[in-house]
Amino acid sequence: MLHVGINGFGTIGKRVADAVRTQPDMTVAGVAKRSPNFEAAIAHDRGYDLYAAGDDGHDFAAADLPTAGTVDDMIQESDVVVDTTPGGVGATNADRYADHDTPAIFQGGEAADVAEVSFNARANYDAAVGADSARVVSCNTTGLSRLLAPLEETYGVEKARVTLVRRGGDPGQTSRGPINDTLPDPVEIPSHHGPDVKTVFPDLEIDTMGMKVPTTQMHTHSVNVTLDANPDASEVRDLLSRESRLFLIPETLGIDGAGKLKEYTRDAGRPRGDVWENCIWAESVTVSDGDLYCFQAIHQEADVIPENVDAIRALSERTASAETSIQRTNDALGVGRGLVEHEEPARHADSAADD
Ligand code: NAD
């Protein structure tokens, strides 16, 4: 049984903890919180051992939240630590994990050099096996890596061009909005997303442009990939629908955007309505002279969660292969569960002229 500590119990940390808890080969060693806020109360209610992070004098006892020790005690109790502190804070914790000789997983808000490898389970699981540290790439980079990996393997990618229409903030981030605007963000081109994808696929040609819009629901990617081959769209849909973390939204569901997607996963009984899969509108998948186009939606709070679980297994070297880990994570967490599968209409061979 792998003992996993989670440092930082916010949007990503609480989801990682709950996902770890579902896995048959893992248990939550504890979660570290800086302040005794509502998320600390939830951690306590769920039975996670609570450890105090930071020395800024927050009084957990006064909030009736007993702690099991300090963040260093939690790291000592853990086989692997997942750092889910805010972007930039993770790097300041790196020495601490190294001092305890505890492998550590960082998040996409950190610079790539925080860890030995930038990680996506579908694209480069093996690169993290046995490493001391890995960075699970950001929600957007995770979404692009999952889509590009099968395209690159099957057809070869000459160049990818993606416009990322990003949510202005998460639902709990009252400091971020709402904005009443459509912002080029960043204004510089390419946006940081393309170089980040290249930390996973060093040889890939990719340009990205970023925008921000007034929604907290999900990101939407407008994708164009120039392939080295010229498959027809139904072949590409077949390929993508065989990927366990890609959901091809069937046209029949009448899902026109992120709002209905999240309503759908809430109705399906997902925890917090989380959408762990990339959601690709099936009818948007179009190929013209080797140029593939599609739209996909990415739930920023959720898609990196199964990747963190796989990264834990990779660092701990307890699982033989990416496929085994991905399958185990998916089964225990419920990735793909409750979603109607896209079915490509049966293809009929062209009738011979003399039929
Ligand atoms: P968050 O602000 O929701 O949660 C961070 C938590 O860490 C909070 O509970 C905060 O109190 C706590 N914290 C702050 N300083 C700490 C410290 N020194 N020690 C321990 N805990 C501390 O942030 P988040 O959205 O969960 O983001 C965490 C990381 O995940 C970032 O690197 C972010 O870029 C990345 N990420 C976020 C999203 C997203 O959409 N929210 C998606 C993918 C990746």
Coordinates of C-alpha atoms and ligand atoms in Angstrom, one line a residue:
M1 CA 0.0 0.0 0.0
L2 CA 1.4 3.4 -1.0
H3 CA 1.2 6.1 1.5
V4 CA 0.5 9.4 -0.2
G5 CA 0.8 12.9 1.4
I6 CA -0.9 15.9 -0.1
N7 CA 0.6 19.3 0.6
G8 CA -2.0 22.0 -0.1
F9 CA -5.7 21.1 0.0
G10 CA -7.3 23.5 -2.4
T11 CA -9.0 22.9 -5.8
I12 CA -6.5 20.3 -7.0
G13 CA -5.3 18.9 -3.7
K14 CA -8.7 17.9 -2.4
R15 CA -9.5 16.1 -5.7
V16 CA -6.2 14.3 -5.6
A17 CA -6.8 13.2 -2.1
D18 CA -10.3 11.8 -2.9
A19 CA -8.9 10.1 -6.1
V20 CA -6.0 8.5 -4.1
R21 CA -8.5 7.2 -1.6
T22 CA -10.4 5.3 -4.4
Q23 CA -7.3 3.4 -5.5
P24 CA -6.8 -0.1 -4.2
D25 CA -3.1 0.2 -3.9
M26 CA -2.9 3.7 -2.2
T27 CA -3.9 5.4 1.0
V28 CA -3.8 9.0 2.0
A29 CA -1.1 9.5 4.6
G30 CA -2.4 13.0 5.4
V31 CA -3.1 16.4 4.0
A32 CA -1.3 19.6 4.9
K33 CA -3.2 22.9 5.2
R34 CA -2.0 26.3 6.0
S35 CA -5.2 27.7 7.5
P36 CA -8.2 26.1 9.2
N37 CA -10.7 27.2 6.6
F38 CA -13.7 25.3 5.1
E39 CA -11.4 23.0 3.1
A40 CA -9.6 22.0 6.3
A41 CA -13.0 21.3 7.9
I42 CA -13.9 19.1 4.9
A43 CA -10.6 17.2 5.2
H44 CA -11.3 16.6 8.9
D45 CA -14.9 15.4 8.1
R46 CA -13.5 13.0 5.5
G47 CA -11.2 11.5 8.0
Y48 CA -7.9 12.7 6.5
D49 CA -5.1 13.3 9.0
L50 CA -4.6 17.1 9.0
Y51 CA -1.0 18.5 9.2
A52 CA -0.2 22.2 9.7
A53 CA 1.8 23.8 6.9
G54 CA 3.6 27.1 7.5
D55 CA 4.3 29.0 10.6
D56 CA 1.9 31.9 10.2
G57 CA 0.2 31.2 13.5
H58 CA -3.1 29.8 12.4
D59 CA -4.8 28.1 15.3
F60 CA -6.3 24.8 14.2
A61 CA -7.2 23.8 17.7
A62 CA -9.3 27.0 18.2
A63 CA -11.2 25.9 15.1
D64 CA -11.7 22.5 16.6
L65 CA -9.6 20.9 14.0
P66 CA -7.0 18.6 15.6
T67 CA -3.7 18.3 13.7
A68 CA -1.5 15.2 13.5
G69 CA 1.7 17.2 13.3
T70 CA 3.6 19.5 11.0
V71 CA 4.1 19.2 7.2
D72 CA 7.5 17.7 7.8
D73 CA 5.9 14.9 9.9
M74 CA 3.5 14.2 7.0
I75 CA 6.3 14.1 4.4
Q76 CA 8.1 11.6 6.7
E77 CA 5.0 9.4 6.8
S78 CA 4.6 9.4 3.0
D79 CA 6.1 7.2 0.3
V80 CA 5.2 10.0 -2.2
V81 CA 4.1 13.6 -1.7
V82 CA 1.9 15.4 -4.1
D83 CA 2.5 19.2 -3.9
T84 CA -0.7 21.0 -4.7
T85 CA 0.2 24.4 -3.3
P86 CA -0.4 27.5 -5.5
G87 CA 1.8 28.0 -8.5
G88 CA 5.3 29.0 -7.6
V89 CA 5.0 27.8 -3.9
G90 CA 5.7 24.2 -4.9
A91 CA 9.3 25.1 -6.0
T92 CA 10.0 26.5 -2.5
N93 CA 9.0 23.1 -1.0
A94 CA 11.3 21.1 -3.3
D95 CA 14.3 21.0 -0.9
R96 CA 12.1 19.9 1.9
Y97 CA 11.0 16.8 0.0
A98 CA 14.6 16.1 -1.1
D99 CA 15.8 16.4 2.6
H100 CA 13.3 13.7 3.5
D101 CA 14.3 11.7 0.5
T102 CA 10.6 11.5 -0.4
P103 CA 9.7 11.5 -4.1
A104 CA 7.5 14.5 -5.0
I105 CA 5.0 15.4 -7.7
F106 CA 4.5 19.1 -8.6
Q107 CA 1.7 20.8 -10.6
G108 CA 1.6 22.8 -13.8
G109 CA 1.8 26.1 -12.1
E110 CA 5.5 25.4 -11.4
A111 CA 8.3 26.1 -13.9
A112 CA 9.3 22.9 -15.8
D113 CA 12.7 22.8 -14.1
V114 CA 11.1 22.2 -10.7
A115 CA 11.1 18.4 -11.5
E116 CA 13.1 15.8 -13.4
V117 CA 10.3 15.2 -15.9
S118 CA 7.1 17.0 -17.2
F119 CA 4.5 14.2 -17.0
N120 CA 1.5 13.0 -19.0
A121 CA 0.5 9.4 -18.4
R122 CA -0.5 8.8 -22.0
A123 CA 2.5 10.4 -23.6
N124 CA 5.5 9.7 -21.4
Y125 CA 4.7 7.6 -18.3
D126 CA 8.0 5.7 -18.6
A127 CA 10.1 8.8 -18.4
A128 CA 8.9 9.2 -14.8
V129 CA 9.4 5.6 -13.6
G130 CA 11.8 5.7 -10.7
A131 CA 12.4 9.5 -10.9
D132 CA 12.6 11.5 -7.7
S133 CA 10.2 14.1 -9.0
A134 CA 7.7 14.8 -11.7
R135 CA 5.6 17.8 -12.7
V136 CA 2.1 16.9 -13.9
V137 CA 1.6 19.5 -16.7
S138 CA -1.2 22.0 -16.6
C139 CA -4.8 21.3 -17.4
N140 CA -4.4 22.7 -20.9
T141 CA -1.1 20.9 -21.6
T142 CA -2.6 17.7 -20.3
G143 CA -5.6 18.1 -22.6
L144 CA -3.4 18.8 -25.6
S145 CA -1.0 15.9 -24.8
R146 CA -3.8 13.4 -24.6
L147 CA -5.1 14.4 -28.0
L148 CA -1.7 14.7 -29.7
A149 CA -0.2 11.4 -28.5
P150 CA -2.4 9.1 -30.6
L151 CA -2.3 11.5 -33.6
E152 CA 1.5 11.6 -33.5
E153 CA 1.8 7.8 -33.1
T154 CA -0.7 6.9 -35.8
Y155 CA -0.3 9.6 -38.5
G156 CA 2.7 11.7 -37.5
V157 CA 2.2 15.5 -36.8
E158 CA 3.7 18.1 -39.1
K159 CA 2.4 21.0 -37.0
A160 CA -0.3 21.7 -34.4
R161 CA -2.0 25.1 -34.1
V162 CA -4.3 25.7 -31.2
T163 CA -6.3 28.6 -29.9
L164 CA -7.1 28.1 -26.2
V165 CA -10.2 30.0 -25.0
R166 CA -9.6 29.8 -21.3
R167 CA -12.0 30.2 -18.4
G168 CA -11.4 33.5 -16.5
G169 CA -11.1 31.7 -13.1
D170 CA -12.3 28.7 -11.1
P171 CA -15.7 29.0 -9.4
G172 CA -14.1 29.6 -6.0
Q173 CA -11.7 32.2 -7.3
T174 CA -13.7 35.3 -6.4
S175 CA -10.6 37.4 -6.8
R176 CA -10.5 36.7 -10.6
G177 CA -13.7 38.2 -11.8
P178 CA -16.1 38.1 -13.3
I179 CA -14.5 39.9 -16.2
N180 CA -16.8 41.4 -18.8
D181 CA -14.5 41.0 -21.7
T182 CA -12.8 38.7 -24.2
L183 CA -9.1 39.1 -23.6
P184 CA -6.1 38.0 -25.7
D185 CA -4.2 36.4 -22.8
P186 CA -1.3 36.4 -23.1
V187 CA -1.1 38.9 -25.9
E188 CA 2.3 37.5 -26.9
I189 CA 2.3 34.7 -29.5
P190 CA 2.9 31.9 -29.1
S191 CA 1.3 31.6 -25.6
H192 CA 3.3 29.7 -23.0
H193 CA 1.1 26.6 -23.7
G194 CA 3.0 25.6 -26.9
P195 CA 6.4 25.5 -25.2
D196 CA 4.8 23.7 -22.3
V197 CA 3.5 20.9 -24.6
K198 CA 7.1 20.7 -25.9
T199 CA 8.3 19.7 -22.4
V200 CA 6.3 16.5 -23.1
F201 CA 6.9 16.2 -26.9
P202 CA 10.3 17.8 -27.5
D203 CA 10.2 17.4 -31.2
L204 CA 6.6 18.5 -31.9
E205 CA 5.9 21.6 -33.9
I206 CA 3.2 23.6 -32.2
D207 CA 2.0 27.2 -32.0
T208 CA -0.6 28.3 -29.5
M209 CA -2.6 31.5 -28.9
G210 CA -4.4 32.1 -25.6
M211 CA -7.6 34.0 -24.7
K212 CA -9.6 34.5 -21.5
V213 CA -13.4 34.8 -21.4
P214 CA -15.9 35.4 -18.6
T215 CA -16.8 31.8 -17.6
T216 CA -15.6 29.6 -14.7
Q217 CA -16.9 26.4 -16.4
M218 CA -14.2 24.9 -18.6
H219 CA -11.5 25.8 -21.2
T220 CA -12.3 25.3 -24.9
H221 CA -9.6 24.5 -27.5
S222 CA -10.0 25.2 -31.2
V223 CA -7.5 22.7 -32.7
N224 CA -5.9 22.4 -36.1
V225 CA -3.3 19.7 -36.6
T226 CA -1.5 19.2 -39.9
L227 CA -0.9 15.4 -40.1
D228 CA 1.7 13.6 -42.1
A229 CA -1.2 11.4 -43.5
N230 CA -4.6 12.1 -44.9
P231 CA -7.1 9.9 -43.0
D232 CA -10.8 10.5 -43.3
A233 CA -12.6 12.0 -40.4
S234 CA -14.4 8.8 -39.4
E235 CA -11.1 7.0 -39.1
V236 CA -9.8 9.8 -36.8
R237 CA -13.0 9.6 -34.7
D238 CA -12.5 5.9 -34.4
L239 CA -8.9 6.4 -33.2
L240 CA -9.8 9.0 -30.7
S241 CA -12.8 7.1 -29.3
R242 CA -10.5 4.2 -28.4
E243 CA -8.6 6.5 -26.0
S244 CA -9.8 6.0 -22.5
R245 CA -9.4 9.6 -21.4
L246 CA -10.9 11.2 -24.6
F247 CA -14.7 11.5 -24.6
L248 CA -16.2 12.0 -28.1
I249 CA -19.5 13.8 -27.4
P250 CA -22.2 12.1 -29.5
E251 CA -24.2 14.7 -31.5
T252 CA -27.4 13.0 -30.2
L253 CA -26.7 14.2 -26.7
G254 CA -27.4 17.8 -27.6
I255 CA -24.5 19.1 -25.6
D256 CA -23.7 22.6 -26.9
G257 CA -21.1 23.7 -24.4
A258 CA -19.4 23.4 -21.1
G259 CA -22.5 24.2 -19.1
K260 CA -24.4 21.2 -20.4
L261 CA -21.3 19.0 -20.2
K262 CA -21.0 19.7 -16.5
E263 CA -24.7 19.2 -16.0
Y264 CA -24.3 15.9 -17.7
T265 CA -21.5 14.7 -15.4
R266 CA -23.4 16.0 -12.3
D267 CA -26.4 14.0 -13.5
A268 CA -24.1 11.0 -14.0
G269 CA -23.2 11.2 -10.3
R270 CA -19.6 12.3 -10.7
P271 CA -18.0 13.8 -7.5
R272 CA -18.2 17.6 -7.8
G273 CA -19.5 17.0 -11.4
D274 CA -15.9 16.5 -12.4
V275 CA -15.1 15.9 -16.0
W276 CA -11.8 13.9 -16.0
E277 CA -11.8 13.3 -19.8
N278 CA -11.1 15.7 -22.7
C279 CA -14.5 16.3 -24.3
I280 CA -14.3 16.4 -28.1
W281 CA -17.4 17.3 -30.1
A282 CA -17.6 14.3 -32.5
E283 CA -19.1 16.2 -35.3
S284 CA -16.4 18.9 -35.1
V285 CA -13.7 16.3 -36.1
T286 CA -13.0 17.3 -39.7
V287 CA -10.1 16.5 -42.0
S288 CA -9.3 18.4 -45.2
D289 CA -6.1 17.5 -47.1
G290 CA -4.4 16.1 -44.0
D291 CA -5.5 19.1 -41.9
L292 CA -7.4 17.9 -38.8
Y293 CA -9.8 20.3 -37.0
C294 CA -11.8 19.9 -33.9
F295 CA -13.1 21.6 -30.7
Q296 CA -12.5 20.1 -27.3
A297 CA -13.5 21.2 -23.8
I298 CA -11.2 20.7 -20.8
H299 CA -12.4 20.8 -17.2
Q300 CA -9.5 22.7 -15.6
E301 CA -10.2 21.5 -12.1
A302 CA -10.4 17.8 -13.0
D303 CA -8.4 16.5 -16.0
V304 CA -5.1 16.5 -14.1
I305 CA -6.4 14.3 -11.3
P306 CA -6.0 10.9 -12.9
E307 CA -2.6 12.0 -14.2
N308 CA -1.5 12.7 -10.6
V309 CA -2.6 9.2 -9.6
D310 CA -0.5 7.7 -12.4
A311 CA 2.4 9.9 -11.6
I312 CA 2.4 8.5 -8.0
R313 CA 2.6 5.0 -9.4
A314 CA 5.4 5.9 -11.9
L315 CA 7.6 7.5 -9.2
S316 CA 7.0 4.7 -6.8
E317 CA 7.9 2.0 -9.4
R318 CA 5.2 -0.3 -8.2
T319 CA 3.4 -0.8 -11.5
A320 CA 4.7 -2.5 -14.6
S321 CA 3.4 -0.2 -17.4
A322 CA 1.6 2.9 -18.3
E323 CA -1.4 0.8 -19.6
T324 CA -1.7 -1.0 -16.3
S325 CA -1.6 2.2 -14.2
I326 CA -4.0 4.1 -16.5
Q327 CA -6.5 1.2 -16.5
R328 CA -6.3 0.9 -12.7
T329 CA -6.7 4.6 -12.1
N330 CA -9.6 4.8 -14.5
D331 CA -11.4 1.8 -13.1
A332 CA -11.1 2.9 -9.5
L333 CA -11.9 6.6 -10.1
G334 CA -14.6 6.0 -12.7
V335 CA -13.1 7.6 -15.8
G336 CA -15.4 7.1 -18.7
R337 CA -18.1 5.7 -16.5
G338 CA -21.6 7.0 -17.1
L339 CA -20.8 8.6 -20.4
V340 CA -22.6 7.5 -23.6
E341 CA -20.1 6.2 -26.1
H342 CA -19.8 7.8 -29.5
E343 CA -20.4 5.2 -32.2
E344 CA -19.2 5.8 -35.7
P345 CA -22.0 4.9 -38.2
A346 CA -21.1 1.5 -39.9
R347 CA -19.1 2.2 -43.1
H348 CA -20.2 0.5 -46.3
A349 CA -17.6 -0.5 -48.9
D350 CA -18.1 1.5 -52.1
S351 CA -20.2 -0.5 -54.4
A352 CA -18.4 -1.7 -57.5
A353 CA -19.5 -0.1 -60.7
D354 CA -20.8 -3.4 -62.0
D355 CA -22.9 -4.3 -58.9
Ligands
NAD1 P1 -5.7 26.6 -4.7 O1 -5.3 28.0 -4.4 O2 -7.1 26.2 -5.0 O3 -5.1 25.6 -3.6 C1 -3.8 25.7 -3.0 C2 -3.9 25.3 -1.6 O4 -2.6 25.4 -1.0 C3 -4.8 26.2 -0.7 O5 -5.5 25.4 0.1 C4 -3.8 27.1 0.0 O6 -4.3 27.5 1.3 C5 -2.7 26.1 0.2 N1 -1.3 26.7 0.5 C6 -0.9 27.9 0.1 N2 0.4 28.0 0.5 C7 0.8 26.8 1.1 C8 1.9 26.3 1.6 N3 3.1 27.1 1.7 N4 2.0 25.1 2.1 C9 0.8 24.3 2.0 N5 -0.3 24.7 1.5 C10 -0.3 26.0 1.0 O7 -4.7 26.2 -6.0 P2 -5.1 25.1 -7.1 O8 -6.0 25.7 -8.1 O9 -5.4 23.8 -6.4 O10 -3.6 25.0 -7.8 C11 -2.6 24.2 -7.3 C12 -1.6 23.9 -8.4 O11 -2.3 23.2 -9.4 C13 -1.0 25.1 -9.1 O12 0.3 24.8 -9.5 C14 -1.9 25.3 -10.3 O13 -1.2 26.0 -11.3 C15 -2.1 23.9 -10.6 N6 -3.3 23.6 -11.4 C16 -4.5 24.3 -11.2 C17 -5.6 24.1 -11.9 C18 -6.9 24.8 -11.7 O14 -7.6 25.1 -12.7 N7 -7.2 25.2 -10.5 C19 -5.6 23.2 -13.0 C20 -4.4 22.5 -13.2 C21 -3.2 22.7 -12.4

